[in-house]
């Protein structure tokens, strides 16, 4: 008997400790939760725009994703507004507290005796996550999955669920680790390999690392027709200075490609720059055909040195005489191909300063930088 009295007293104290703070901060907490949801959905919209600009997602898929996220954003906003407008009178709140304090212990004990089953195991992850997302905060869902995975690190499906969430929240390194765990536990999956490689590339500011390259190569082995991993592998060859192999990779990728695909324009621009051929008539001239022919007879080291000399010459001319936005974009891209990120960032800063009064040119330079994983001022 004493045990149950103590249990009831403890339950009452617990209820009081919860109800008093809620009376003071309930409204603020609801506002914070709603604001957090809206912030997450806005971040997801921004991530979709970024992927579309880089040619990594089809316009139709991007539009569908935008529509769904916008719907959730509006729902979260409306819910937040309703919570802001809802107020409770002091008398009603106090009455509710008194009632809850008296009834909650009895109700909790009665319900537990009638329905409680402490021997029942936890629900599986997928079952718990199948509840409507609109009724739960994204932060809460993420915390629940992370907690589950800390207790069940071999749940491969759980890792695959949380990986894209990390990526949409701007945590590419965490996303890559999650995909790696899912692949380790459940085996290779082309989509997971591609997404892991992309996450690793994003985490390294647009540079395709050796780990990312292996993920893309494995994805191609499993799905030879997939364009996305081949796209990144072609970029990797250019970044390594393997111009001949990069040109062939872009040509193979473009062979028979759907011209309406979002990535085709970027691929053709990359190919034109590697060949030293302008992507349009207004673009500045690149190396002559004689230069290109001569470079094919050189060793990889000599060819790299030849390219570096051309890049240095372009950099010197732009520093002394200035140049067009296209020329600055070529210089920035060339530095990234040579693996000289710091020089690329310095060139980006100089280009932005030189074209600060020309919005159209400045936009072109920023677009080039963004496609390479660089962020300007």
mmCIF file of C-alpha atoms in Angstrom:
data_model
loop_
_atom_site.group_PDB
_atom_site.id
_atom_site.type_symbol
_atom_site.label_atom_id
_atom_site.label_comp_id
_atom_site.label_asym_id
_atom_site.label_seq_id
_atom_site.Cartn_x
_atom_site.Cartn_y
_atom_site.Cartn_z
ATOM 1 C CA UNK A 1 0.000 0.000 0.000
ATOM 2 C CA UNK A 2 2.794 2.397 0.896
ATOM 3 C CA UNK A 3 4.419 1.662 -2.461
ATOM 4 C CA UNK A 4 1.326 2.753 -4.392
ATOM 5 C CA UNK A 5 0.964 5.913 -2.285
ATOM 6 C CA UNK A 6 4.565 6.819 -3.007
ATOM 7 C CA UNK A 7 4.034 6.064 -6.669
ATOM 8 C CA UNK A 8 0.982 8.361 -6.792
ATOM 9 C CA UNK A 9 2.872 11.153 -5.026
ATOM 10 C CA UNK A 10 5.803 10.833 -7.400
ATOM 11 C CA UNK A 11 3.448 10.925 -10.388
ATOM 12 C CA UNK A 12 1.820 14.080 -9.034
ATOM 13 C CA UNK A 13 5.192 15.770 -8.559
ATOM 14 C CA UNK A 14 6.187 14.773 -12.072
ATOM 15 C CA UNK A 15 2.939 16.205 -13.437
ATOM 16 C CA UNK A 16 3.476 19.462 -11.542
ATOM 17 C CA UNK A 17 7.035 19.782 -12.818
ATOM 18 C CA UNK A 18 5.727 19.484 -16.375
ATOM 19 C CA UNK A 19 2.591 21.604 -16.123
ATOM 20 C CA UNK A 20 4.148 24.662 -14.471
ATOM 21 C CA UNK A 21 6.810 25.221 -17.182
ATOM 22 C CA UNK A 22 4.181 24.553 -19.843
ATOM 23 C CA UNK A 23 1.991 27.280 -18.383
ATOM 24 C CA UNK A 24 4.828 29.753 -18.767
ATOM 25 C CA UNK A 25 6.422 28.657 -21.995
ATOM 26 C CA UNK A 26 3.868 26.575 -23.894
ATOM 27 C CA UNK A 27 3.183 29.260 -26.433
ATOM 28 C CA UNK A 28 6.880 30.024 -27.007
ATOM 29 C CA UNK A 29 7.668 26.327 -27.496
ATOM 30 C CA UNK A 30 4.900 25.872 -30.046
ATOM 31 C CA UNK A 31 6.214 28.897 -31.913
ATOM 32 C CA UNK A 32 9.776 27.530 -31.847
ATOM 33 C CA UNK A 33 8.693 24.108 -33.124
ATOM 34 C CA UNK A 34 6.705 25.667 -35.953
ATOM 35 C CA UNK A 35 9.584 27.966 -36.904
ATOM 36 C CA UNK A 36 11.997 25.004 -36.932
ATOM 37 C CA UNK A 37 9.734 23.092 -39.320
ATOM 38 C CA UNK A 38 9.486 26.079 -41.657
ATOM 39 C CA UNK A 39 13.267 26.540 -41.608
ATOM 40 C CA UNK A 40 13.843 22.886 -42.547
ATOM 41 C CA UNK A 41 11.428 23.078 -45.487
ATOM 42 C CA UNK A 42 13.022 26.316 -46.733
ATOM 43 C CA UNK A 43 16.450 24.647 -46.538
ATOM 44 C CA UNK A 44 15.129 21.733 -48.587
ATOM 45 C CA UNK A 45 13.805 24.148 -51.252
ATOM 46 C CA UNK A 46 17.222 25.810 -51.398
ATOM 47 C CA UNK A 47 18.941 22.421 -51.774
ATOM 48 C CA UNK A 48 16.666 21.518 -54.732
ATOM 49 C CA UNK A 49 17.458 24.839 -56.469
ATOM 50 C CA UNK A 50 21.178 24.206 -55.954
ATOM 51 C CA UNK A 51 21.005 20.705 -57.458
ATOM 52 C CA UNK A 52 18.955 22.004 -60.405
ATOM 53 C CA UNK A 53 21.510 24.763 -61.092
ATOM 54 C CA UNK A 54 24.289 22.163 -61.106
ATOM 55 C CA UNK A 55 22.367 19.954 -63.522
ATOM 56 C CA UNK A 56 22.113 17.055 -61.067
ATOM 57 C CA UNK A 57 18.312 16.800 -61.112
ATOM 58 C CA UNK A 58 15.762 16.901 -63.891
ATOM 59 C CA UNK A 59 13.552 20.030 -64.048
ATOM 60 C CA UNK A 60 10.401 17.878 -63.809
ATOM 61 C CA UNK A 61 11.664 16.116 -60.696
ATOM 62 C CA UNK A 62 12.756 19.421 -59.197
ATOM 63 C CA UNK A 63 9.337 20.981 -59.822
ATOM 64 C CA UNK A 64 7.545 18.002 -58.252
ATOM 65 C CA UNK A 65 9.815 18.147 -55.209
ATOM 66 C CA UNK A 66 9.307 21.907 -54.896
ATOM 67 C CA UNK A 67 5.524 21.468 -55.017
ATOM 68 C CA UNK A 68 5.506 18.840 -52.257
ATOM 69 C CA UNK A 69 7.890 20.782 -50.004
ATOM 70 C CA UNK A 70 5.998 24.021 -50.612
ATOM 71 C CA UNK A 71 2.777 22.261 -49.599
ATOM 72 C CA UNK A 72 4.381 21.131 -46.340
ATOM 73 C CA UNK A 73 5.859 24.590 -45.777
ATOM 74 C CA UNK A 74 2.456 26.217 -46.163
ATOM 75 C CA UNK A 75 0.886 23.658 -43.825
ATOM 76 C CA UNK A 76 3.585 24.306 -41.229
ATOM 77 C CA UNK A 77 3.152 28.061 -41.616
ATOM 78 C CA UNK A 78 -0.634 27.864 -41.213
ATOM 79 C CA UNK A 79 -0.243 25.637 -38.171
ATOM 80 C CA UNK A 80 2.265 28.060 -36.680
ATOM 81 C CA UNK A 81 -0.045 31.020 -37.253
ATOM 82 C CA UNK A 82 -2.936 29.215 -35.594
ATOM 83 C CA UNK A 83 -0.773 28.467 -32.580
ATOM 84 C CA UNK A 84 0.226 32.120 -32.340
ATOM 85 C CA UNK A 85 -3.405 33.206 -32.373
ATOM 86 C CA UNK A 86 -4.507 30.675 -29.754
ATOM 87 C CA UNK A 87 -4.541 32.044 -26.204
ATOM 88 C CA UNK A 88 -5.922 30.710 -22.985
ATOM 89 C CA UNK A 89 -7.345 32.738 -20.137
ATOM 90 C CA UNK A 90 -5.574 32.622 -16.777
ATOM 91 C CA UNK A 91 -8.616 31.158 -14.998
ATOM 92 C CA UNK A 92 -9.024 28.303 -17.476
ATOM 93 C CA UNK A 93 -5.331 27.485 -17.383
ATOM 94 C CA UNK A 94 -5.307 27.304 -13.580
ATOM 95 C CA UNK A 95 -8.419 25.134 -13.558
ATOM 96 C CA UNK A 96 -6.838 22.829 -16.123
ATOM 97 C CA UNK A 97 -3.701 22.592 -13.995
ATOM 98 C CA UNK A 98 -5.665 21.688 -10.869
ATOM 99 C CA UNK A 99 -7.701 19.101 -12.756
ATOM 100 C CA UNK A 100 -4.628 17.603 -14.426
ATOM 101 C CA UNK A 101 -2.725 17.477 -11.164
ATOM 102 C CA UNK A 102 -5.553 15.599 -9.483
ATOM 103 C CA UNK A 103 -6.663 13.374 -12.348
ATOM 104 C CA UNK A 104 -3.415 12.599 -14.148
ATOM 105 C CA UNK A 105 -1.941 10.220 -11.534
ATOM 106 C CA UNK A 106 -5.209 8.269 -11.231
ATOM 107 C CA UNK A 107 -5.752 8.193 -14.968
ATOM 108 C CA UNK A 108 -2.157 7.099 -15.685
ATOM 109 C CA UNK A 109 -2.268 4.305 -13.122
ATOM 110 C CA UNK A 110 -5.691 3.092 -14.262
ATOM 111 C CA UNK A 111 -4.686 3.118 -17.912
ATOM 112 C CA UNK A 112 -1.439 1.297 -17.203
ATOM 113 C CA UNK A 113 -3.220 -1.445 -15.221
ATOM 114 C CA UNK A 114 -5.759 -1.882 -18.015
ATOM 115 C CA UNK A 115 -3.557 -1.597 -21.101
ATOM 116 C CA UNK A 116 0.063 -1.645 -19.986
ATOM 117 C CA UNK A 117 2.321 -4.328 -21.422
ATOM 118 C CA UNK A 118 5.900 -3.756 -20.282
ATOM 119 C CA UNK A 119 6.977 -7.052 -21.792
ATOM 120 C CA UNK A 120 6.098 -5.899 -25.319
ATOM 121 C CA UNK A 121 9.138 -5.099 -27.545
ATOM 122 C CA UNK A 122 9.662 -1.717 -29.219
ATOM 123 C CA UNK A 123 7.985 -1.084 -32.544
ATOM 124 C CA UNK A 124 10.277 -1.462 -35.598
ATOM 125 C CA UNK A 125 11.816 1.718 -37.018
ATOM 126 C CA UNK A 126 9.783 1.706 -40.234
ATOM 127 C CA UNK A 127 6.502 1.322 -38.301
ATOM 128 C CA UNK A 128 7.273 4.276 -36.048
ATOM 129 C CA UNK A 129 8.290 6.457 -38.988
ATOM 130 C CA UNK A 130 5.138 5.612 -40.957
ATOM 131 C CA UNK A 131 3.130 8.055 -38.837
ATOM 132 C CA UNK A 132 2.131 11.245 -40.713
ATOM 133 C CA UNK A 133 5.115 13.598 -40.847
ATOM 134 C CA UNK A 134 2.873 16.651 -40.578
ATOM 135 C CA UNK A 135 2.170 15.802 -36.965
ATOM 136 C CA UNK A 136 5.818 15.665 -35.901
ATOM 137 C CA UNK A 137 8.739 18.059 -36.007
ATOM 138 C CA UNK A 138 11.563 17.192 -38.415
ATOM 139 C CA UNK A 139 14.028 17.696 -35.595
ATOM 140 C CA UNK A 140 12.109 15.242 -33.430
ATOM 141 C CA UNK A 141 11.970 12.641 -36.190
ATOM 142 C CA UNK A 142 15.675 13.019 -36.852
ATOM 143 C CA UNK A 143 16.486 12.679 -33.147
ATOM 144 C CA UNK A 144 14.352 9.555 -32.881
ATOM 145 C CA UNK A 145 16.102 7.887 -35.804
ATOM 146 C CA UNK A 146 19.540 8.844 -34.488
ATOM 147 C CA UNK A 147 18.659 7.413 -31.091
ATOM 148 C CA UNK A 148 17.399 4.218 -32.678
ATOM 149 C CA UNK A 149 20.562 3.844 -34.742
ATOM 150 C CA UNK A 150 22.783 4.415 -31.728
ATOM 151 C CA UNK A 151 21.034 1.461 -30.117
ATOM 152 C CA UNK A 152 20.769 -0.591 -33.333
ATOM 153 C CA UNK A 153 23.836 0.258 -35.432
ATOM 154 C CA UNK A 154 23.252 -2.685 -37.773
ATOM 155 C CA UNK A 155 19.874 -1.413 -38.994
ATOM 156 C CA UNK A 156 20.827 -0.812 -42.614
ATOM 157 C CA UNK A 157 17.360 0.395 -43.584
ATOM 158 C CA UNK A 158 17.532 3.002 -40.846
ATOM 159 C CA UNK A 159 20.831 4.336 -42.205
ATOM 160 C CA UNK A 160 19.330 4.551 -45.703
ATOM 161 C CA UNK A 161 16.376 6.532 -44.314
ATOM 162 C CA UNK A 162 18.478 9.105 -42.480
ATOM 163 C CA UNK A 163 21.162 9.586 -45.180
ATOM 164 C CA UNK A 164 19.121 11.799 -47.578
ATOM 165 C CA UNK A 165 17.780 13.775 -44.611
ATOM 166 C CA UNK A 166 21.326 14.680 -43.595
ATOM 167 C CA UNK A 167 22.083 15.756 -47.177
ATOM 168 C CA UNK A 168 18.987 17.968 -47.400
ATOM 169 C CA UNK A 169 19.974 19.604 -44.099
ATOM 170 C CA UNK A 170 23.425 20.545 -45.390
ATOM 171 C CA UNK A 171 25.380 17.771 -43.641
ATOM 172 C CA UNK A 172 27.008 15.923 -46.581
ATOM 173 C CA UNK A 173 29.719 14.242 -44.488
ATOM 174 C CA UNK A 174 27.117 12.721 -42.150
ATOM 175 C CA UNK A 175 25.066 11.703 -45.184
ATOM 176 C CA UNK A 176 28.051 9.924 -46.755
ATOM 177 C CA UNK A 177 28.718 8.010 -43.525
ATOM 178 C CA UNK A 178 25.074 6.952 -43.332
ATOM 179 C CA UNK A 179 25.087 5.703 -46.933
ATOM 180 C CA UNK A 180 28.347 3.832 -46.288
ATOM 181 C CA UNK A 181 26.764 2.062 -43.317
ATOM 182 C CA UNK A 182 23.657 1.132 -45.330
ATOM 183 C CA UNK A 183 25.825 -0.284 -48.121
ATOM 184 C CA UNK A 184 28.042 -2.178 -45.666
ATOM 185 C CA UNK A 185 25.063 -3.822 -43.983
ATOM 186 C CA UNK A 186 22.625 -4.374 -46.870
ATOM 187 C CA UNK A 187 25.022 -4.585 -49.800
ATOM 188 C CA UNK A 188 25.747 -2.353 -52.809
ATOM 189 C CA UNK A 189 22.868 -0.359 -54.226
ATOM 190 C CA UNK A 190 23.420 1.881 -57.295
ATOM 191 C CA UNK A 191 21.335 4.755 -55.971
ATOM 192 C CA UNK A 192 23.019 4.696 -52.566
ATOM 193 C CA UNK A 193 26.475 4.552 -54.156
ATOM 194 C CA UNK A 194 25.680 7.527 -56.395
ATOM 195 C CA UNK A 195 24.251 9.564 -53.536
ATOM 196 C CA UNK A 196 27.207 8.690 -51.306
ATOM 197 C CA UNK A 197 29.652 9.801 -53.995
ATOM 198 C CA UNK A 198 27.750 13.046 -54.478
ATOM 199 C CA UNK A 199 27.703 13.686 -50.723
ATOM 200 C CA UNK A 200 31.468 13.126 -50.525
ATOM 201 C CA UNK A 201 31.989 15.507 -53.445
ATOM 202 C CA UNK A 202 29.845 18.175 -51.796
ATOM 203 C CA UNK A 203 31.713 17.714 -48.513
ATOM 204 C CA UNK A 204 34.981 18.388 -50.369
ATOM 205 C CA UNK A 205 33.809 21.578 -52.070
ATOM 206 C CA UNK A 206 33.145 20.028 -55.481
ATOM 207 C CA UNK A 207 36.319 17.917 -55.712
ATOM 208 C CA UNK A 208 35.766 14.264 -56.566
ATOM 209 C CA UNK A 209 37.883 12.426 -53.987
ATOM 210 C CA UNK A 210 39.258 8.916 -54.383
ATOM 211 C CA UNK A 211 36.539 7.546 -52.099
ATOM 212 C CA UNK A 212 33.843 9.289 -54.129
ATOM 213 C CA UNK A 213 35.388 8.025 -57.377
ATOM 214 C CA UNK A 214 35.255 4.415 -56.130
ATOM 215 C CA UNK A 215 31.580 4.835 -55.230
ATOM 216 C CA UNK A 216 30.769 6.188 -58.708
ATOM 217 C CA UNK A 217 32.775 3.441 -60.413
ATOM 218 C CA UNK A 218 30.942 0.762 -58.425
ATOM 219 C CA UNK A 219 27.613 2.360 -59.338
ATOM 220 C CA UNK A 220 28.522 2.298 -63.040
ATOM 221 C CA UNK A 221 29.524 -1.363 -62.735
ATOM 222 C CA UNK A 222 26.080 -2.144 -61.330
ATOM 223 C CA UNK A 223 24.177 0.218 -63.647
ATOM 224 C CA UNK A 224 26.230 0.988 -66.784
ATOM 225 C CA UNK A 225 23.566 3.242 -68.335
ATOM 226 C CA UNK A 226 23.347 5.600 -65.344
ATOM 227 C CA UNK A 227 24.368 9.102 -66.423
ATOM 228 C CA UNK A 228 24.944 10.695 -63.031
ATOM 229 C CA UNK A 229 27.949 8.622 -61.854
ATOM 230 C CA UNK A 230 29.558 8.860 -65.307
ATOM 231 C CA UNK A 231 29.074 12.639 -65.146
ATOM 232 C CA UNK A 232 31.040 12.849 -61.897
ATOM 233 C CA UNK A 233 33.721 10.454 -63.168
ATOM 234 C CA UNK A 234 34.269 12.693 -66.198
ATOM 235 C CA UNK A 235 34.662 15.668 -63.862
ATOM 236 C CA UNK A 236 37.173 13.689 -61.805
ATOM 237 C CA UNK A 237 39.307 12.980 -64.874
ATOM 238 C CA UNK A 238 39.380 16.684 -65.707
ATOM 239 C CA UNK A 239 40.305 17.589 -62.142
ATOM 240 C CA UNK A 240 43.193 15.102 -62.315
ATOM 241 C CA UNK A 241 44.493 16.771 -65.465
ATOM 242 C CA UNK A 242 43.838 13.653 -67.562
ATOM 243 C CA UNK A 243 42.496 15.722 -70.435
ATOM 244 C CA UNK A 244 42.433 13.027 -73.111
ATOM 245 C CA UNK A 245 40.521 10.566 -70.924
ATOM 246 C CA UNK A 246 38.180 13.333 -69.724
ATOM 247 C CA UNK A 247 37.345 14.352 -73.296
ATOM 248 C CA UNK A 248 36.534 10.742 -74.191
ATOM 249 C CA UNK A 249 34.405 10.341 -71.070
ATOM 250 C CA UNK A 250 32.339 13.425 -71.917
ATOM 251 C CA UNK A 251 31.964 12.340 -75.546
ATOM 252 C CA UNK A 252 30.806 8.851 -74.504
ATOM 253 C CA UNK A 253 28.356 10.345 -72.023
ATOM 254 C CA UNK A 254 26.900 12.730 -74.621
ATOM 255 C CA UNK A 255 26.654 10.044 -77.304
ATOM 256 C CA UNK A 256 22.931 9.409 -77.740
ATOM 257 C CA UNK A 257 21.993 11.559 -74.732
ATOM 258 C CA UNK A 258 18.595 13.217 -74.485
ATOM 259 C CA UNK A 259 19.294 16.835 -75.439
ATOM 260 C CA UNK A 260 16.557 18.023 -73.102
ATOM 261 C CA UNK A 261 18.276 16.519 -70.044
ATOM 262 C CA UNK A 262 19.404 19.155 -67.532
ATOM 263 C CA UNK A 263 23.002 17.924 -67.403
ATOM 264 C CA UNK A 264 23.651 17.949 -71.164
ATOM 265 C CA UNK A 265 24.386 21.682 -71.354
ATOM 266 C CA UNK A 266 26.932 21.460 -68.553
ATOM 267 C CA UNK A 267 28.536 18.402 -70.137
ATOM 268 C CA UNK A 268 28.927 20.146 -73.501
ATOM 269 C CA UNK A 269 30.452 23.187 -71.807
ATOM 270 C CA UNK A 270 32.952 20.988 -69.965
ATOM 271 C CA UNK A 271 33.860 19.180 -73.174
ATOM 272 C CA UNK A 272 34.342 22.435 -75.089
ATOM 273 C CA UNK A 273 36.621 23.847 -72.400
ATOM 274 C CA UNK A 274 38.733 20.704 -72.268
ATOM 275 C CA UNK A 275 39.141 20.769 -76.036
ATOM 276 C CA UNK A 276 39.961 24.466 -75.980
ATOM 277 C CA UNK A 277 36.967 25.190 -78.190
ATOM 278 C CA UNK A 278 34.546 28.010 -77.239
ATOM 279 C CA UNK A 279 31.083 26.769 -76.235
ATOM 280 C CA UNK A 280 29.556 29.640 -78.298
ATOM 281 C CA UNK A 281 30.727 32.294 -80.749
ATOM 282 C CA UNK A 282 31.065 34.986 -78.127
ATOM 283 C CA UNK A 283 33.390 32.919 -75.935
ATOM 284 C CA UNK A 284 37.107 33.794 -76.020
ATOM 285 C CA UNK A 285 39.452 31.707 -78.092
ATOM 286 C CA UNK A 286 41.223 28.815 -76.398
ATOM 287 C CA UNK A 287 44.453 27.049 -77.412
ATOM 288 C CA UNK A 288 44.980 26.632 -81.126
ATOM 289 C CA UNK A 289 44.432 23.331 -82.887
ATOM 290 C CA UNK A 290 48.200 23.086 -83.246
ATOM 291 C CA UNK A 291 48.578 23.388 -79.486
ATOM 292 C CA UNK A 292 46.021 20.662 -78.945
ATOM 293 C CA UNK A 293 47.681 18.351 -81.470
ATOM 294 C CA UNK A 294 51.097 18.950 -79.969
ATOM 295 C CA UNK A 295 49.853 18.218 -76.462
ATOM 296 C CA UNK A 296 48.787 14.711 -77.488
ATOM 297 C CA UNK A 297 52.429 13.726 -78.076
ATOM 298 C CA UNK A 298 53.539 14.850 -74.624
ATOM 299 C CA UNK A 299 53.767 12.788 -71.474
ATOM 300 C CA UNK A 300 51.119 13.319 -68.797
ATOM 301 C CA UNK A 301 53.543 15.450 -66.762
ATOM 302 C CA UNK A 302 54.588 17.568 -69.754
ATOM 303 C CA UNK A 303 50.995 17.996 -70.855
ATOM 304 C CA UNK A 304 50.075 19.146 -67.366
ATOM 305 C CA UNK A 305 52.948 21.636 -67.422
ATOM 306 C CA UNK A 306 51.861 22.909 -70.808
ATOM 307 C CA UNK A 307 48.336 23.474 -69.529
ATOM 308 C CA UNK A 308 49.673 25.187 -66.439
ATOM 309 C CA UNK A 309 51.721 27.552 -68.620
ATOM 310 C CA UNK A 310 48.630 28.500 -70.614
ATOM 311 C CA UNK A 311 46.653 29.069 -67.419
ATOM 312 C CA UNK A 312 49.427 31.245 -65.965
ATOM 313 C CA UNK A 313 49.513 33.263 -69.159
ATOM 314 C CA UNK A 314 45.759 33.850 -69.019
ATOM 315 C CA UNK A 315 45.984 34.773 -65.326
ATOM 316 C CA UNK A 316 48.751 37.295 -65.999
ATOM 317 C CA UNK A 317 46.833 38.961 -68.822
ATOM 318 C CA UNK A 318 43.640 39.218 -66.787
ATOM 319 C CA UNK A 319 45.542 40.657 -63.812
ATOM 320 C CA UNK A 320 47.184 43.365 -65.914
ATOM 321 C CA UNK A 321 44.603 44.143 -68.610
ATOM 322 C CA UNK A 322 41.374 42.747 -67.228
ATOM 323 C CA UNK A 323 39.013 40.618 -69.269
ATOM 324 C CA UNK A 324 35.480 39.413 -69.881
ATOM 325 C CA UNK A 325 33.374 37.350 -67.505
ATOM 326 C CA UNK A 326 33.889 34.339 -69.793
ATOM 327 C CA UNK A 327 37.660 34.644 -69.519
ATOM 328 C CA UNK A 328 37.538 34.906 -65.732
ATOM 329 C CA UNK A 329 35.237 31.868 -65.629
ATOM 330 C CA UNK A 330 37.721 29.913 -67.757
ATOM 331 C CA UNK A 331 40.546 30.823 -65.412
ATOM 332 C CA UNK A 332 38.595 29.785 -62.299
ATOM 333 C CA UNK A 333 37.625 26.477 -63.886
ATOM 334 C CA UNK A 334 41.179 25.844 -65.109
ATOM 335 C CA UNK A 335 42.594 26.281 -61.601
ATOM 336 C CA UNK A 336 40.062 23.739 -60.279
ATOM 337 C CA UNK A 337 41.034 21.292 -63.037
ATOM 338 C CA UNK A 338 44.665 21.676 -61.948
ATOM 339 C CA UNK A 339 43.662 21.054 -58.337
ATOM 340 C CA UNK A 340 44.671 24.571 -57.220
ATOM 341 C CA UNK A 341 41.596 25.523 -55.230
ATOM 342 C CA UNK A 342 43.199 28.452 -53.416
ATOM 343 C CA UNK A 343 44.179 30.099 -56.692
ATOM 344 C CA UNK A 344 40.660 29.465 -57.993
ATOM 345 C CA UNK A 345 39.225 31.255 -54.957
ATOM 346 C CA UNK A 346 41.647 34.174 -55.459
ATOM 347 C CA UNK A 347 40.660 34.394 -59.119
ATOM 348 C CA UNK A 348 36.983 34.339 -58.127
ATOM 349 C CA UNK A 349 37.498 37.244 -55.719
ATOM 350 C CA UNK A 350 39.354 39.236 -58.392
ATOM 351 C CA UNK A 351 36.668 38.484 -60.973
ATOM 352 C CA UNK A 352 33.884 39.612 -58.643
ATOM 353 C CA UNK A 353 35.750 42.831 -57.906
ATOM 354 C CA UNK A 354 36.384 43.513 -61.601
ATOM 355 C CA UNK A 355 32.720 42.991 -62.557
ATOM 356 C CA UNK A 356 31.004 44.286 -59.411
ATOM 357 C CA UNK A 357 29.196 46.959 -61.463
ATOM 358 C CA UNK A 358 27.985 44.503 -64.133
ATOM 359 C CA UNK A 359 25.173 42.328 -62.710
ATOM 360 C CA UNK A 360 24.903 40.020 -65.742
ATOM 361 C CA UNK A 361 28.658 39.304 -65.834
ATOM 362 C CA UNK A 362 28.762 38.895 -62.068
ATOM 363 C CA UNK A 363 25.927 36.371 -62.262
ATOM 364 C CA UNK A 364 27.836 34.322 -64.869
ATOM 365 C CA UNK A 365 30.953 34.272 -62.698
ATOM 366 C CA UNK A 366 28.986 33.227 -59.604
ATOM 367 C CA UNK A 367 27.218 30.468 -61.543
ATOM 368 C CA UNK A 368 30.585 29.092 -62.662
ATOM 369 C CA UNK A 369 31.905 29.194 -59.111
ATOM 370 C CA UNK A 370 28.801 27.498 -57.754
ATOM 371 C CA UNK A 371 29.051 24.650 -60.270
ATOM 372 C CA UNK A 372 32.614 24.055 -59.043
ATOM 373 C CA UNK A 373 31.702 24.072 -55.370
ATOM 374 C CA UNK A 374 33.130 27.532 -54.696
ATOM 375 C CA UNK A 375 31.334 30.269 -52.783
ATOM 376 C CA UNK A 376 32.115 33.887 -53.509
ATOM 377 C CA UNK A 377 31.391 37.045 -51.565
#
